[in-house]
Tab-separated table of C-alpha atoms in Angstrom:
chain	number	residue	atom	x	y	z
A	236	SER	CA	47.178	15.634	-56.813
A	237	TYR	CA	43.602	15.269	-55.817
A	238	GLU	CA	41.456	18.214	-55.342
A	239	LEU	CA	38.088	19.078	-53.796
A	240	THR	CA	36.625	22.273	-55.007
A	241	GLN	CA	34.433	24.732	-53.042
A	242	PRO	CA	33.036	28.007	-54.068
A	243	PRO	CA	34.830	30.947	-52.219
A	244	SER	CA	31.886	32.479	-51.153
A	245	VAL	CA	28.317	32.182	-50.558
A	246	SER	CA	25.902	34.866	-49.305
A	247	VAL	CA	22.500	34.346	-47.639
A	248	SER	CA	19.779	36.296	-45.545
A	249	PRO	CA	18.856	35.364	-42.044
A	250	GLY	CA	16.304	32.569	-41.972
A	251	GLN	CA	16.968	31.531	-45.514
A	252	THR	CA	18.798	28.202	-46.816
A	253	ALA	CA	22.448	28.068	-47.366
A	254	ARG	CA	23.835	25.397	-49.661
A	255	ILE	CA	27.597	25.085	-49.798
A	256	THR	CA	29.108	22.339	-52.532
A	257	CYS	CA	31.909	20.415	-52.604
A	258	SER	CA	33.070	18.502	-55.798
A	259	GLY	CA	35.736	15.925	-56.199
A	260	ASP	CA	36.066	12.840	-58.480
A	261	ALA	CA	36.520	10.359	-55.348
A	262	LEU	CA	33.640	11.487	-53.396
A	263	PRO	CA	31.418	8.573	-54.650
A	264	LYS	CA	33.924	6.308	-53.017
A	265	GLN	CA	34.963	8.439	-50.069
A	266	TYR	CA	33.310	9.929	-47.239
A	267	ALA	CA	33.190	13.656	-46.820
A	268	TYR	CA	33.342	15.684	-43.631
A	269	TRP	CA	32.416	19.143	-43.102
A	270	TYR	CA	33.816	21.649	-40.609
A	271	GLN	CA	32.999	25.203	-39.749
A	272	GLN	CA	35.639	27.699	-38.611
A	273	LYS	CA	35.251	31.116	-36.827
A	274	PRO	CA	37.891	33.438	-36.581
A	275	GLY	CA	40.707	32.580	-33.999
A	276	GLN	CA	39.068	28.977	-33.385
A	277	ALA	CA	39.926	25.670	-34.247
A	278	PRO	CA	37.670	23.923	-36.948
A	279	LEU	CA	34.386	22.335	-35.532
A	280	LEU	CA	33.102	19.287	-36.955
A	281	LEU	CA	29.607	19.568	-38.134
A	282	ILE	CA	29.039	16.680	-40.651
A	283	TYR	CA	30.887	13.207	-40.945
A	284	LYS	CA	30.689	10.552	-43.170
A	285	ASP	CA	28.513	12.429	-45.778
A	286	THR	CA	25.429	12.683	-43.726
A	287	GLU	CA	26.129	11.941	-39.825
A	288	ARG	CA	25.939	14.887	-37.384
A	289	PRO	CA	27.943	14.841	-34.042
A	290	SER	CA	26.059	15.436	-30.970
A	291	GLY	CA	25.709	18.948	-30.064
A	292	ILE	CA	25.352	20.018	-33.702
A	293	PRO	CA	22.153	21.857	-34.323
A	294	GLU	CA	19.632	19.890	-36.766
A	295	ARG	CA	19.802	22.759	-39.169
A	296	PHE	CA	23.108	21.473	-40.410
A	297	SER	CA	22.847	18.682	-42.702
A	298	GLY	CA	24.742	16.819	-45.385
A	299	SER	CA	24.035	15.066	-48.621
A	300	SER	CA	25.752	13.223	-51.343
A	301	SER	CA	25.233	13.013	-55.006
A	302	GLY	CA	27.648	11.571	-57.303
A	303	THR	CA	30.839	13.618	-57.496
A	304	THR	CA	29.237	16.297	-55.241
A	305	VAL	CA	28.520	16.621	-51.562
A	306	THR	CA	26.512	19.439	-50.164
A	307	LEU	CA	26.331	21.087	-46.620
A	308	THR	CA	22.980	22.850	-46.229
A	309	ILE	CA	21.993	25.212	-43.520
A	310	SER	CA	18.439	25.697	-43.010
A	311	GLY	CA	17.063	28.939	-41.240
A	312	VAL	CA	20.528	30.398	-41.039
A	313	GLN	CA	21.468	32.576	-38.288
A	314	ALA	CA	23.979	35.669	-37.970
A	315	GLU	CA	26.065	33.288	-35.713
A	316	ASP	CA	26.594	30.878	-38.810
A	317	GLU	CA	28.622	33.361	-40.459
A	318	ALA	CA	32.167	31.518	-40.681
A	319	ASP	CA	34.538	29.844	-42.959
A	320	TYR	CA	33.262	26.057	-44.271
A	321	TYR	CA	35.504	23.327	-45.310
A	322	CYS	CA	35.082	20.058	-46.637
A	323	GLN	CA	37.506	17.112	-46.326
A	324	SER	CA	37.773	13.782	-47.806
A	325	ALA	CA	40.439	11.382	-49.272
A	326	ASP	CA	41.469	10.368	-52.523
A	327	ARG	CA	40.250	6.910	-54.468
A	328	SER	CA	42.668	4.875	-52.480
A	329	GLY	CA	41.902	6.366	-49.004
A	330	THR	CA	45.626	7.198	-48.660
A	331	TYR	CA	45.774	10.697	-49.214
A	332	LEU	CA	43.542	13.238	-47.251
A	333	VAL	CA	42.437	16.461	-48.948
A	334	PHE	CA	40.596	19.782	-47.761
A	335	GLY	CA	38.477	21.918	-50.078
A	336	GLY	CA	39.749	25.616	-50.238
A	337	GLY	CA	37.077	26.759	-48.008
A	338	THR	CA	33.848	28.616	-48.374
A	339	GLU	CA	33.189	32.104	-46.711
A	340	LEU	CA	29.692	32.181	-45.695
A	341	THR	CA	28.331	35.765	-45.167
A	342	VAL	CA	24.908	36.292	-43.661
A	343	LEU	CA	23.438	39.573	-44.897
B	154	GLN	CA	36.110	11.238	-23.924
B	155	VAL	CA	38.482	11.407	-26.711
B	156	THR	CA	41.095	14.622	-26.687
B	157	LEU	CA	44.325	15.298	-28.507
B	158	LYS	CA	46.844	17.958	-27.565
B	159	GLU	CA	49.458	19.252	-29.821
B	160	SER	CA	52.549	20.498	-28.212
B	161	GLY	CA	55.999	21.531	-29.723
B	162	PRO	CA	57.964	25.015	-29.991
B	163	VAL	CA	56.450	28.301	-30.251
B	164	VAL	CA	59.181	29.771	-32.604
B	165	VAL	CA	61.520	28.067	-34.745
B	166	LYS	CA	64.189	29.486	-36.655
B	167	PRO	CA	64.757	28.925	-40.725
B	168	THR	CA	66.562	25.792	-41.706
B	169	GLU	CA	65.725	24.064	-38.221
B	170	THR	CA	63.817	20.902	-37.808
B	171	LEU	CA	60.178	21.339	-36.278
B	172	THR	CA	59.144	18.507	-33.960
B	173	LEU	CA	55.490	18.425	-32.914
B	174	THR	CA	53.751	15.949	-30.489
B	175	CYS	CA	50.290	14.790	-30.495
B	176	THR	CA	49.195	13.296	-27.352
B	177	VAL	CA	45.963	11.415	-27.387
B	178	SER	CA	43.722	10.520	-24.409
B	179	GLY	CA	40.637	8.481	-24.457
B	180	PHE	CA	41.446	6.425	-27.346
B	181	SER	CA	44.057	3.548	-27.748
B	182	LEU	CA	46.578	4.032	-30.891
B	183	SER	CA	46.644	0.322	-31.152
B	184	ASN	CA	43.166	0.349	-32.143
B	185	ALA	CA	42.900	-1.206	-35.727
B	186	THR	CA	40.264	1.225	-37.036
B	187	MET	CA	42.325	4.330	-36.256
B	188	GLY	CA	44.601	6.873	-37.965
B	189	VAL	CA	45.971	10.094	-37.149
B	190	SER	CA	46.484	12.912	-39.335
B	191	TRP	CA	48.328	16.053	-39.115
B	192	ILE	CA	47.061	19.437	-40.584
B	193	ARG	CA	48.081	22.918	-40.689
B	194	GLN	CA	46.889	26.372	-41.315
B	195	PRO	CA	48.855	29.440	-42.115
B	196	PRO	CA	47.386	32.705	-40.765
B	197	GLY	CA	44.437	33.780	-43.057
B	198	LYS	CA	44.732	30.767	-45.298
B	199	ALA	CA	42.950	27.394	-45.765
B	200	LEU	CA	43.539	24.075	-43.894
B	201	GLU	CA	46.210	21.923	-45.429
B	202	TRP	CA	46.518	18.174	-44.887
B	203	LEU	CA	50.220	17.179	-44.133
B	204	ALA	CA	50.481	13.655	-43.184
B	205	HIS	CA	48.582	10.556	-41.916
B	206	ILE	CA	49.742	7.463	-39.861
B	207	PHE	CA	47.287	4.468	-39.747
B	208	SER	CA	46.943	1.866	-37.223
B	209	ASN	CA	49.398	-0.585	-38.929
B	210	ASP	CA	52.057	1.825	-39.133
B	211	VAL	CA	51.486	2.675	-42.708
B	212	LYS	CA	52.263	6.412	-43.487
B	213	SER	CA	51.186	8.967	-46.071
B	214	TYR	CA	52.302	12.456	-46.788
B	215	SER	CA	51.258	15.589	-48.617
B	216	THR	CA	52.797	15.184	-51.979
B	217	SER	CA	54.350	18.663	-51.982
B	218	LEU	CA	55.798	18.234	-48.709
B	219	LYS	CA	56.735	14.601	-48.569
B	220	SER	CA	60.455	15.320	-48.913
B	221	ARG	CA	60.632	17.300	-45.456
B	222	LEU	CA	57.907	15.202	-43.408
B	223	SER	CA	58.063	12.245	-41.189
B	224	VAL	CA	55.166	11.084	-38.970
B	225	SER	CA	55.595	8.121	-36.271
B	226	LYS	CA	53.491	6.916	-33.324
B	227	ASP	CA	54.395	5.613	-30.152
B	228	THR	CA	51.298	3.682	-28.795
B	229	SER	CA	52.762	3.053	-25.330
B	230	LYS	CA	52.834	6.851	-24.889
B	231	SER	CA	49.668	7.498	-26.930
B	232	GLN	CA	51.658	10.070	-28.798
B	233	VAL	CA	51.975	10.741	-32.533
B	234	VAL	CA	55.215	12.857	-33.735
B	235	LEU	CA	55.395	14.854	-36.882
B	236	THR	CA	58.937	16.213	-37.920
B	237	MET	CA	59.372	18.844	-40.781
B	238	THR	CA	62.658	19.621	-41.728
B	239	ASN	CA	64.331	22.793	-43.036
B	240	VAL	CA	61.483	25.130	-42.142
B	241	ASP	CA	61.065	28.343	-43.656
B	242	SER	CA	58.623	31.375	-42.926
B	243	VAL	CA	56.160	29.944	-45.264
B	244	ASP	CA	55.721	27.238	-42.678
B	245	THR	CA	54.347	29.703	-39.932
B	246	ALA	CA	51.030	28.156	-39.164
B	247	THR	CA	48.643	26.761	-36.456
B	248	TYR	CA	49.159	23.019	-36.523
B	249	TYR	CA	46.491	20.531	-35.599
B	250	CYS	CA	46.407	16.686	-35.113
B	251	ALA	CA	43.157	14.947	-35.724
B	252	LEU	CA	41.883	11.375	-34.864
B	253	PHE	CA	40.082	9.448	-37.720
B	254	GLY	CA	38.351	6.338	-36.508
B	255	GLN	CA	35.174	4.600	-37.148
B	256	GLY	CA	32.837	7.577	-36.074
B	257	ALA	CA	33.422	11.125	-35.953
B	258	PRO	CA	36.865	12.467	-36.029
B	259	HIS	CA	38.447	14.278	-33.269
B	260	TRP	CA	40.548	17.394	-33.513
B	261	GLY	CA	43.001	18.981	-31.051
B	262	GLN	CA	42.840	22.803	-30.582
B	263	GLY	CA	46.156	23.394	-32.407
B	264	THR	CA	49.521	25.027	-31.796
B	265	LEU	CA	50.769	28.257	-33.468
B	266	VAL	CA	54.344	27.668	-34.737
B	267	THR	CA	56.038	30.798	-35.992
B	268	VAL	CA	59.185	30.472	-38.117
B	269	SER	CA	61.379	33.459	-37.473
B	270	SER	CA	65.151	34.180	-36.694
């Protein structure tokens, strides 16, 4: 079955830039979505269709795509950004959705 | 404004069938560009996609759970229903429904289901 691969953890100091990657063979063909999840809360959509940001999401969250890897970039990381981050996409046919295993972002 | 709300039992006994309903407001399930997915998250674990129903009623299921899942929609009630047969303690999780269309996806807040005798 199709898989998306994320690093289990990323650490960054406040004010620095955090980059979380997500790799999958079908990413050149299928859009990627990024979610932030804090303990006890539902996932919050940060980025959709690789690079689009929903209204209300701060500009310091951005998405990019290059080949089989998509990247969530958080510029000027704040303590409140400490959370789990998930990428989501679909297989080549668009029939089966899939989530990455999640990345725990630690703000040092 | 598009909203989704999951509903169903809080506790289910092992071997029983779990039925969950996703009620969609502010968006028509007859819209040709839409699809609704069910996703779950066991406590402390990652998100797991379960099933998806497209606007044309085509359905897709997680390979590992396909034999136990069924998804359907009632456009007139704006509801999508997920059934999972023969539940076990490993199915204890928060279950979410999410609407995917041409724009940003919309998620419900989730419903926690505990499998316990």
